[in-house]
Amino acid sequence: MLPYLLLATLLSVCKGQNTTSYSNGLDFTYPYPVYFYNFTSQQQTLQMAYMDISPPQLHTNTLKGVIALLHGKNFCSATWNVTIDVLLKDGYRVIVPDQIGFCKSTKPVGYQFTLHQLALNTNNLLHSLGVASATIMGHSMGGMISSRYALMYPNETSRLVLVDPLGLENWFALGVPYQSIDASFAMELTTTYASLKSYQQLTYYAGNWLTSYDVWIAMLFSIYQGPLGRQFAFNMAQTTDMIFTSPVIYELPSLKVKSLLIIGDKDTTAIGSKWAPADIKPLLGHYNVLGPQVAAMVPNCTLLQFADLGHAPQIQDPVSFHKGLLDWLP
């Protein structure tokens, strides 16, 4: 368990944190009020946590539009904090959910995790909030969900933004063997603060590290260590299986909406790289190559590359990232 004083210090880095109540990740104080969407799915009653923020002192008819931000596998909706503020300032209403199985949302037992199901859950959430059309923006795993969302609901997706999305290559076809959910679960149970940090430093931040990133490691690790940690670890194993078995690369040419693909060229993220054979590992996760290849496949797609950034450009270089994003948005 992360020592309390260190955890409290890390938490103070994040905007609006209440360091006295943060004990297990589920209590992490988000930058804006958190609401819960209650619904039934797969015969279970579930709660989906989300933030819904509109620009202050703006009437609805002056809004530029609605943007839904979908987090990645090792993230929560709170990790979008800087992006939320940038989009609010630019005149957008921003809706940011925690997917089922993650962070403040229900961690269900016996749930079938698929990209289709998570996209459906997100679509139902937006409908419950009176949103008939939105820009869907996803990072990492959230990019996969966003792609699936746009394929399922093209008439309800005004624009699509993919930030270093997973699924741009078929890891099994490249030689990575299938790993069972049980085996992935066993790996999840070995998660430590150090293992999370070393992995994210290598892939998410291209070998660099700032102390401001520590708060996100603390947030994630404390969920593993909290009262729902074992079920969270199993849900993470289930979502690893979902990602590995559902590459979206083959369907991306069918996208109908205007899209922006944002890539950190130094990103090397690849599900299965941990258990891939030694001769296969070097073939995986070359986003500097995957980005241009995918952009050429997708109709009406704009590619934005950052030569020196990794898997999380919105965190690593928020100024450059958000300038590129706002330059593309209407």
mmCIF file of C-alpha atoms in Angstrom:
data_model
loop_
_atom_site.group_PDB
_atom_site.id
_atom_site.type_symbol
_atom_site.label_atom_id
_atom_site.label_comp_id
_atom_site.label_asym_id
_atom_site.label_seq_id
_atom_site.Cartn_x
_atom_site.Cartn_y
_atom_site.Cartn_z
ATOM 1 C CA MET A 1 0.000 0.000 0.000
ATOM 2 C CA LEU A 2 1.297 3.455 -0.878
ATOM 3 C CA PRO A 3 2.282 5.268 2.348
ATOM 4 C CA TYR A 4 -0.383 7.754 3.373
ATOM 5 C CA LEU A 5 1.869 10.810 3.518
ATOM 6 C CA LEU A 6 3.263 10.127 0.048
ATOM 7 C CA LEU A 7 -0.218 9.567 -1.296
ATOM 8 C CA ALA A 8 -1.445 12.804 0.270
ATOM 9 C CA THR A 9 1.458 14.676 -1.299
ATOM 10 C CA LEU A 10 0.703 13.248 -4.722
ATOM 11 C CA LEU A 11 -2.953 14.068 -4.432
ATOM 12 C CA SER A 12 -2.257 17.699 -3.740
ATOM 13 C CA VAL A 13 -0.894 17.971 -7.275
ATOM 14 C CA CYS A 14 -4.319 17.336 -8.794
ATOM 15 C CA LYS A 15 -6.823 20.152 -9.031
ATOM 16 C CA GLY A 16 -9.385 20.170 -6.266
ATOM 17 C CA GLN A 17 -8.216 17.062 -4.385
ATOM 18 C CA ASN A 18 -9.434 16.398 -0.863
ATOM 19 C CA THR A 19 -6.488 14.474 0.566
ATOM 20 C CA THR A 20 -8.353 13.518 3.752
ATOM 21 C CA SER A 21 -10.980 11.367 1.976
ATOM 22 C CA TYR A 22 -8.891 9.589 -0.657
ATOM 23 C CA SER A 23 -8.224 6.068 0.552
ATOM 24 C CA ASN A 24 -9.021 3.481 -2.092
ATOM 25 C CA GLY A 25 -9.285 5.118 -5.510
ATOM 26 C CA LEU A 26 -13.055 4.991 -5.397
ATOM 27 C CA ASP A 27 -12.964 8.162 -3.282
ATOM 28 C CA PHE A 28 -10.730 10.117 -5.653
ATOM 29 C CA THR A 29 -12.092 13.655 -5.885
ATOM 30 C CA TYR A 30 -12.821 14.509 -9.505
ATOM 31 C CA PRO A 31 -12.351 18.044 -10.840
ATOM 32 C CA TYR A 32 -16.121 18.474 -11.335
ATOM 33 C CA PRO A 33 -19.241 16.998 -9.706
ATOM 34 C CA VAL A 34 -19.806 13.301 -10.334
ATOM 35 C CA TYR A 35 -23.248 11.942 -11.194
ATOM 36 C CA PHE A 36 -24.450 8.383 -11.626
ATOM 37 C CA TYR A 37 -26.448 6.904 -14.480
ATOM 38 C CA ASN A 38 -28.444 3.945 -13.170
ATOM 39 C CA PHE A 39 -29.391 1.291 -15.706
ATOM 40 C CA THR A 40 -29.865 -2.427 -16.234
ATOM 41 C CA SER A 41 -27.521 -4.373 -18.496
ATOM 42 C CA GLN A 42 -27.075 -8.127 -18.821
ATOM 43 C CA GLN A 43 -29.622 -8.601 -16.017
ATOM 44 C CA GLN A 44 -27.554 -6.512 -13.611
ATOM 45 C CA THR A 45 -28.308 -3.161 -12.039
ATOM 46 C CA LEU A 46 -25.329 -0.929 -12.726
ATOM 47 C CA GLN A 47 -24.115 2.594 -12.041
ATOM 48 C CA MET A 48 -22.062 4.521 -14.544
ATOM 49 C CA ALA A 49 -20.242 7.511 -13.043
ATOM 50 C CA TYR A 50 -19.859 10.592 -15.202
ATOM 51 C CA MET A 51 -19.174 14.304 -15.231
ATOM 52 C CA ASP A 52 -21.381 16.635 -17.272
ATOM 53 C CA ILE A 53 -20.066 20.186 -17.464
ATOM 54 C CA SER A 54 -21.266 23.152 -19.492
ATOM 55 C CA PRO A 55 -19.337 26.386 -19.979
ATOM 56 C CA PRO A 56 -20.298 28.934 -17.326
ATOM 57 C CA GLN A 57 -22.592 31.796 -18.317
ATOM 58 C CA LEU A 58 -23.380 30.323 -21.717
ATOM 59 C CA HIS A 59 -26.903 29.626 -22.865
ATOM 60 C CA THR A 60 -27.567 26.308 -24.567
ATOM 61 C CA ASN A 61 -28.090 27.906 -27.976
ATOM 62 C CA THR A 62 -24.615 29.449 -27.862
ATOM 63 C CA LEU A 63 -22.776 26.197 -27.210
ATOM 64 C CA LYS A 64 -20.439 24.967 -29.920
ATOM 65 C CA GLY A 65 -21.591 21.409 -29.298
ATOM 66 C CA VAL A 66 -21.181 18.414 -27.023
ATOM 67 C CA ILE A 67 -17.982 16.389 -26.696
ATOM 68 C CA ALA A 68 -17.857 13.034 -24.903
ATOM 69 C CA LEU A 69 -14.409 12.049 -23.624
ATOM 70 C CA LEU A 70 -13.712 8.318 -23.213
ATOM 71 C CA HIS A 71 -10.796 7.249 -21.022
ATOM 72 C CA GLY A 72 -8.226 4.518 -21.595
ATOM 73 C CA LYS A 73 -7.681 1.259 -19.735
ATOM 74 C CA ASN A 74 -5.208 2.622 -17.170
ATOM 75 C CA PHE A 75 -7.100 5.889 -16.728
ATOM 76 C CA CYS A 76 -10.255 7.342 -15.214
ATOM 77 C CA SER A 77 -12.401 10.183 -16.482
ATOM 78 C CA ALA A 78 -10.609 12.520 -14.058
ATOM 79 C CA THR A 79 -7.448 12.129 -16.120
ATOM 80 C CA TRP A 80 -9.084 14.310 -18.779
ATOM 81 C CA ASN A 81 -9.022 17.270 -16.323
ATOM 82 C CA VAL A 82 -6.936 19.625 -18.466
ATOM 83 C CA THR A 83 -8.782 18.731 -21.675
ATOM 84 C CA ILE A 84 -12.119 19.359 -19.963
ATOM 85 C CA ASP A 85 -11.048 22.869 -18.963
ATOM 86 C CA VAL A 86 -9.719 23.660 -22.452
ATOM 87 C CA LEU A 87 -12.936 22.512 -24.142
ATOM 88 C CA LEU A 88 -15.143 24.366 -21.654
ATOM 89 C CA LYS A 89 -13.225 27.568 -22.286
ATOM 90 C CA ASP A 90 -13.713 27.054 -26.013
ATOM 91 C CA GLY A 91 -17.489 26.770 -25.597
ATOM 92 C CA TYR A 92 -18.226 23.033 -25.503
ATOM 93 C CA ARG A 93 -20.390 21.016 -23.145
ATOM 94 C CA VAL A 94 -18.238 18.101 -21.977
ATOM 95 C CA ILE A 95 -19.501 14.705 -20.800
ATOM 96 C CA VAL A 96 -16.940 12.330 -19.343
ATOM 97 C CA PRO A 97 -17.953 8.838 -18.164
ATOM 98 C CA ASP A 98 -16.147 6.144 -16.258
ATOM 99 C CA GLN A 99 -16.836 2.973 -18.202
ATOM 100 C CA ILE A 100 -18.423 0.045 -16.379
ATOM 101 C CA GLY A 101 -15.692 -1.874 -14.552
ATOM 102 C CA PHE A 102 -13.560 1.242 -14.067
ATOM 103 C CA CYS A 103 -12.914 3.826 -11.369
ATOM 104 C CA LYS A 104 -16.162 5.063 -9.765
ATOM 105 C CA SER A 105 -18.492 2.913 -11.885
ATOM 106 C CA THR A 106 -19.829 -0.520 -10.946
ATOM 107 C CA LYS A 107 -17.328 -3.389 -11.096
ATOM 108 C CA PRO A 108 -19.682 -6.199 -12.073
ATOM 109 C CA VAL A 109 -19.303 -9.929 -11.616
ATOM 110 C CA GLY A 110 -20.109 -12.094 -14.637
ATOM 111 C CA TYR A 111 -20.337 -9.202 -17.099
ATOM 112 C CA GLN A 112 -19.448 -9.723 -20.745
ATOM 113 C CA PHE A 113 -17.159 -6.879 -21.748
ATOM 114 C CA THR A 114 -17.272 -6.020 -25.448
ATOM 115 C CA LEU A 115 -16.586 -2.817 -27.344
ATOM 116 C CA HIS A 116 -20.171 -2.963 -28.590
ATOM 117 C CA GLN A 117 -21.541 -3.168 -25.045
ATOM 118 C CA LEU A 118 -19.455 -0.273 -23.748
ATOM 119 C CA ALA A 119 -20.387 1.838 -26.779
ATOM 120 C CA LEU A 120 -24.047 1.014 -26.180
ATOM 121 C CA ASN A 121 -23.756 1.968 -22.511
ATOM 122 C CA THR A 122 -22.183 5.286 -23.511
ATOM 123 C CA ASN A 123 -24.854 5.965 -26.124
ATOM 124 C CA ASN A 124 -27.609 5.251 -23.592
ATOM 125 C CA LEU A 125 -25.941 7.599 -21.108
ATOM 126 C CA LEU A 126 -25.879 10.412 -23.672
ATOM 127 C CA HIS A 127 -29.527 9.784 -24.533
ATOM 128 C CA SER A 128 -30.428 9.974 -20.836
ATOM 129 C CA LEU A 129 -28.827 13.441 -20.803
ATOM 130 C CA GLY A 130 -30.785 14.591 -23.847
ATOM 131 C CA VAL A 131 -27.806 14.394 -26.217
ATOM 132 C CA ALA A 132 -28.726 13.201 -29.713
ATOM 133 C CA SER A 133 -25.368 13.940 -31.348
ATOM 134 C CA ALA A 134 -21.863 14.551 -30.041
ATOM 135 C CA THR A 135 -18.210 14.589 -30.939
ATOM 136 C CA ILE A 136 -16.799 11.342 -29.559
ATOM 137 C CA MET A 137 -13.200 11.544 -28.417
ATOM 138 C CA GLY A 138 -11.364 8.549 -27.005
ATOM 139 C CA HIS A 139 -7.880 7.774 -25.805
ATOM 140 C CA SER A 140 -6.204 4.339 -25.907
ATOM 141 C CA MET A 141 -8.923 1.757 -25.097
ATOM 142 C CA GLY A 142 -11.338 4.689 -25.230
ATOM 143 C CA GLY A 143 -10.260 5.172 -28.834
ATOM 144 C CA MET A 144 -11.387 1.633 -29.617
ATOM 145 C CA ILE A 145 -14.747 2.273 -27.936
ATOM 146 C CA SER A 146 -15.052 5.576 -29.803
ATOM 147 C CA SER A 147 -14.393 3.886 -33.140
ATOM 148 C CA ARG A 148 -17.016 1.260 -32.372
ATOM 149 C CA TYR A 149 -19.415 4.010 -31.262
ATOM 150 C CA ALA A 150 -19.010 5.861 -34.560
ATOM 151 C CA LEU A 151 -19.528 2.637 -36.522
ATOM 152 C CA MET A 152 -22.679 1.785 -34.549
ATOM 153 C CA TYR A 153 -24.109 5.312 -34.389
ATOM 154 C CA PRO A 154 -22.820 7.263 -37.415
ATOM 155 C CA ASN A 155 -25.835 9.593 -37.403
ATOM 156 C CA GLU A 156 -25.252 10.449 -33.741
ATOM 157 C CA THR A 157 -21.501 11.071 -34.083
ATOM 158 C CA SER A 158 -20.805 14.583 -35.331
ATOM 159 C CA ARG A 159 -17.022 14.080 -35.292
ATOM 160 C CA LEU A 160 -14.556 11.461 -34.092
ATOM 161 C CA VAL A 161 -11.233 12.086 -32.352
ATOM 162 C CA LEU A 162 -8.907 9.147 -31.698
ATOM 163 C CA VAL A 163 -5.916 9.709 -29.406
ATOM 164 C CA ASP A 164 -3.323 6.935 -29.689
ATOM 165 C CA PRO A 165 -6.120 4.372 -29.970
ATOM 166 C CA LEU A 166 -5.555 0.683 -29.418
ATOM 167 C CA GLY A 167 -6.614 -1.841 -32.032
ATOM 168 C CA LEU A 168 -4.667 -0.358 -34.951
ATOM 169 C CA GLU A 169 -3.000 -3.727 -35.479
ATOM 170 C CA ASN A 170 -4.004 -7.351 -34.957
ATOM 171 C CA TRP A 171 -1.582 -8.620 -32.321
ATOM 172 C CA PHE A 172 -2.673 -12.262 -32.706
ATOM 173 C CA ALA A 173 -2.075 -12.108 -36.463
ATOM 174 C CA LEU A 174 1.383 -10.683 -35.764
ATOM 175 C CA GLY A 175 2.270 -13.708 -33.667
ATOM 176 C CA VAL A 176 1.195 -12.875 -30.118
ATOM 177 C CA PRO A 177 -0.439 -15.977 -28.617
ATOM 178 C CA TYR A 178 -3.839 -15.748 -26.974
ATOM 179 C CA GLN A 179 -3.712 -15.437 -23.189
ATOM 180 C CA SER A 180 -6.670 -16.598 -21.112
ATOM 181 C CA ILE A 181 -8.599 -14.258 -18.838
ATOM 182 C CA ASP A 182 -7.420 -16.364 -15.896
ATOM 183 C CA ALA A 183 -3.788 -15.802 -16.867
ATOM 184 C CA SER A 184 -4.370 -12.069 -17.329
ATOM 185 C CA PHE A 185 -6.102 -11.977 -13.940
ATOM 186 C CA ALA A 186 -3.062 -13.581 -12.318
ATOM 187 C CA MET A 187 -0.900 -10.874 -13.916
ATOM 188 C CA GLU A 188 -3.242 -8.128 -12.717
ATOM 189 C CA LEU A 189 -2.954 -9.406 -9.136
ATOM 190 C CA THR A 190 0.809 -8.802 -9.252
ATOM 191 C CA THR A 191 0.342 -5.091 -10.039
ATOM 192 C CA THR A 192 2.483 -2.774 -7.934
ATOM 193 C CA TYR A 193 2.977 0.964 -7.843
ATOM 194 C CA ALA A 194 6.441 0.459 -9.340
ATOM 195 C CA SER A 195 5.196 -1.778 -12.157
ATOM 196 C CA LEU A 196 2.506 0.717 -13.150
ATOM 197 C CA LYS A 197 4.978 3.584 -13.121
ATOM 198 C CA SER A 198 7.706 1.800 -15.087
ATOM 199 C CA TYR A 199 5.255 0.680 -17.776
ATOM 200 C CA GLN A 200 3.671 4.103 -18.139
ATOM 201 C CA GLN A 201 7.019 5.879 -18.126
ATOM 202 C CA LEU A 202 8.232 3.727 -21.005
ATOM 203 C CA THR A 203 5.167 3.828 -23.251
ATOM 204 C CA TYR A 204 2.942 6.696 -22.159
ATOM 205 C CA TYR A 205 5.660 9.300 -21.660
ATOM 206 C CA ALA A 206 8.425 8.072 -24.001
ATOM 207 C CA GLY A 207 10.877 7.397 -21.182
ATOM 208 C CA ASN A 208 10.336 10.736 -19.437
ATOM 209 C CA TRP A 209 8.644 11.379 -16.103
ATOM 210 C CA LEU A 210 7.281 14.427 -14.307
ATOM 211 C CA THR A 211 6.143 14.369 -10.693
ATOM 212 C CA SER A 212 2.742 15.603 -11.873
ATOM 213 C CA TYR A 213 2.144 12.160 -13.408
ATOM 214 C CA ASP A 214 2.422 10.438 -10.022
ATOM 215 C CA VAL A 215 -1.091 11.379 -8.992
ATOM 216 C CA TRP A 216 -2.530 9.247 -11.792
ATOM 217 C CA ILE A 217 -0.444 6.241 -10.733
ATOM 218 C CA ALA A 218 -1.599 6.723 -7.144
ATOM 219 C CA MET A 219 -5.229 6.980 -8.256
ATOM 220 C CA LEU A 220 -5.040 3.760 -10.263
ATOM 221 C CA PHE A 221 -2.937 1.725 -7.821
ATOM 222 C CA SER A 222 -5.170 2.555 -4.885
ATOM 223 C CA ILE A 223 -8.153 0.997 -6.708
ATOM 224 C CA TYR A 224 -6.185 -2.245 -6.947
ATOM 225 C CA GLN A 225 -5.446 -1.950 -3.226
ATOM 226 C CA GLY A 226 -8.966 -0.948 -2.181
ATOM 227 C CA PRO A 227 -11.963 -3.019 -1.037
ATOM 228 C CA LEU A 228 -13.004 -3.784 -4.619
ATOM 229 C CA GLY A 229 -9.466 -4.369 -5.804
ATOM 230 C CA ARG A 230 -9.792 -8.056 -6.612
ATOM 231 C CA GLN A 231 -12.942 -7.562 -8.688
ATOM 232 C CA PHE A 232 -11.375 -4.529 -10.360
ATOM 233 C CA ALA A 233 -8.361 -6.685 -11.289
ATOM 234 C CA PHE A 234 -10.663 -9.298 -12.807
ATOM 235 C CA ASN A 235 -12.562 -6.644 -14.774
ATOM 236 C CA MET A 236 -9.203 -5.380 -16.031
ATOM 237 C CA ALA A 237 -8.349 -8.925 -17.173
ATOM 238 C CA GLN A 238 -11.703 -9.093 -18.957
ATOM 239 C CA THR A 239 -11.061 -5.796 -20.727
ATOM 240 C CA THR A 240 -7.580 -6.954 -21.731
ATOM 241 C CA ASP A 241 -9.278 -9.923 -23.396
ATOM 242 C CA MET A 242 -11.793 -7.579 -25.038
ATOM 243 C CA ILE A 243 -9.049 -5.379 -26.471
ATOM 244 C CA PHE A 244 -6.862 -8.260 -27.642
ATOM 245 C CA THR A 245 -9.679 -10.102 -29.400
ATOM 246 C CA SER A 246 -11.363 -7.065 -30.990
ATOM 247 C CA PRO A 247 -8.936 -5.183 -33.242
ATOM 248 C CA VAL A 248 -10.895 -2.464 -35.014
ATOM 249 C CA ILE A 249 -8.352 -1.941 -37.767
ATOM 250 C CA TYR A 250 -10.334 -3.896 -40.366
ATOM 251 C CA GLU A 251 -13.466 -1.777 -39.919
ATOM 252 C CA LEU A 252 -11.953 1.690 -39.735
ATOM 253 C CA PRO A 253 -12.254 2.219 -43.525
ATOM 254 C CA SER A 254 -16.035 1.996 -43.005
ATOM 255 C CA LEU A 255 -16.141 5.096 -40.809
ATOM 256 C CA LYS A 256 -18.528 7.721 -42.179
ATOM 257 C CA VAL A 257 -17.707 10.693 -39.959
ATOM 258 C CA LYS A 258 -15.009 13.310 -40.141
ATOM 259 C CA SER A 259 -12.171 12.168 -37.902
ATOM 260 C CA LEU A 260 -8.924 13.293 -36.319
ATOM 261 C CA LEU A 261 -6.231 10.747 -35.474
ATOM 262 C CA ILE A 262 -3.698 12.036 -32.944
ATOM 263 C CA ILE A 263 -0.513 10.014 -32.554
ATOM 264 C CA GLY A 264 2.534 10.230 -30.324
ATOM 265 C CA ASP A 265 5.233 8.758 -32.548
ATOM 266 C CA LYS A 266 7.174 7.311 -29.602
ATOM 267 C CA ASP A 267 4.173 5.302 -28.424
ATOM 268 C CA THR A 268 4.912 1.575 -28.308
ATOM 269 C CA THR A 269 1.733 0.332 -26.591
ATOM 270 C CA ALA A 270 0.650 -3.145 -27.666
ATOM 271 C CA ILE A 271 -1.676 -5.463 -25.755
ATOM 272 C CA GLY A 272 0.098 -8.797 -25.442
ATOM 273 C CA SER A 273 3.617 -7.416 -25.600
ATOM 274 C CA LYS A 274 4.222 -8.663 -22.034
ATOM 275 C CA TRP A 275 3.668 -12.277 -23.036
ATOM 276 C CA ALA A 276 4.733 -12.116 -26.683
ATOM 277 C CA PRO A 277 7.680 -14.269 -27.842
ATOM 278 C CA ALA A 278 10.982 -12.427 -27.917
ATOM 279 C CA ASP A 279 11.123 -12.409 -31.726
ATOM 280 C CA ILE A 280 7.616 -10.921 -31.944
ATOM 281 C CA LYS A 281 7.992 -8.067 -29.459
ATOM 282 C CA PRO A 282 9.998 -5.834 -31.849
ATOM 283 C CA LEU A 283 7.179 -6.019 -34.406
ATOM 284 C CA LEU A 284 4.553 -4.501 -32.128
ATOM 285 C CA GLY A 285 3.314 -1.022 -31.335
ATOM 286 C CA HIS A 286 5.090 1.189 -33.888
ATOM 287 C CA TYR A 287 2.651 4.094 -33.769
ATOM 288 C CA ASN A 288 4.898 6.258 -35.939
ATOM 289 C CA VAL A 289 4.157 3.756 -38.729
ATOM 290 C CA LEU A 290 0.614 2.789 -37.733
ATOM 291 C CA GLY A 291 -0.613 6.393 -37.638
ATOM 292 C CA PRO A 292 0.029 7.238 -41.300
ATOM 293 C CA GLN A 293 -1.113 3.791 -42.433
ATOM 294 C CA VAL A 294 -4.445 4.063 -40.660
ATOM 295 C CA ALA A 295 -5.041 7.703 -41.642
ATOM 296 C CA ALA A 296 -4.617 6.698 -45.288
ATOM 297 C CA MET A 297 -7.240 3.976 -44.858
ATOM 298 C CA VAL A 298 -9.947 6.101 -43.249
ATOM 299 C CA PRO A 299 -12.069 8.447 -45.366
ATOM 300 C CA ASN A 300 -11.974 12.113 -44.353
ATOM 301 C CA CYS A 301 -9.345 11.516 -41.667
ATOM 302 C CA THR A 302 -6.804 14.121 -40.541
ATOM 303 C CA LEU A 303 -3.557 12.889 -38.980
ATOM 304 C CA LEU A 304 -1.795 14.869 -36.262
ATOM 305 C CA GLN A 305 1.579 13.441 -35.190
ATOM 306 C CA PHE A 306 3.841 14.482 -32.331
ATOM 307 C CA ALA A 307 7.376 13.283 -32.974
ATOM 308 C CA ASP A 308 8.599 13.347 -29.361
ATOM 309 C CA LEU A 309 5.496 12.184 -27.462
ATOM 310 C CA GLY A 310 4.263 8.804 -26.288
ATOM 311 C CA HIS A 311 0.901 7.191 -25.600
ATOM 312 C CA ALA A 312 -0.602 10.074 -23.600
ATOM 313 C CA PRO A 313 0.141 13.288 -25.542
ATOM 314 C CA GLN A 314 -2.736 15.128 -23.867
ATOM 315 C CA ILE A 315 -0.905 14.752 -20.543
ATOM 316 C CA GLN A 316 2.691 14.885 -21.725
ATOM 317 C CA ASP A 317 2.383 18.083 -23.787
ATOM 318 C CA PRO A 318 -1.068 19.556 -23.156
ATOM 319 C CA VAL A 319 -0.285 22.890 -24.823
ATOM 320 C CA SER A 320 0.668 21.399 -28.188
ATOM 321 C CA PHE A 321 -1.988 18.727 -27.973
ATOM 322 C CA HIS A 322 -4.859 21.087 -27.276
ATOM 323 C CA LYS A 323 -3.731 23.607 -29.861
ATOM 324 C CA GLY A 324 -3.851 20.883 -32.499
ATOM 325 C CA LEU A 325 -7.220 19.689 -31.259
ATOM 326 C CA LEU A 326 -8.832 23.152 -31.225
ATOM 327 C CA ASP A 327 -7.385 24.003 -34.633
ATOM 328 C CA TRP A 328 -9.263 20.988 -36.035
ATOM 329 C CA LEU A 329 -12.528 21.322 -34.130
ATOM 330 C CA PRO A 330 -15.177 23.683 -35.539
#
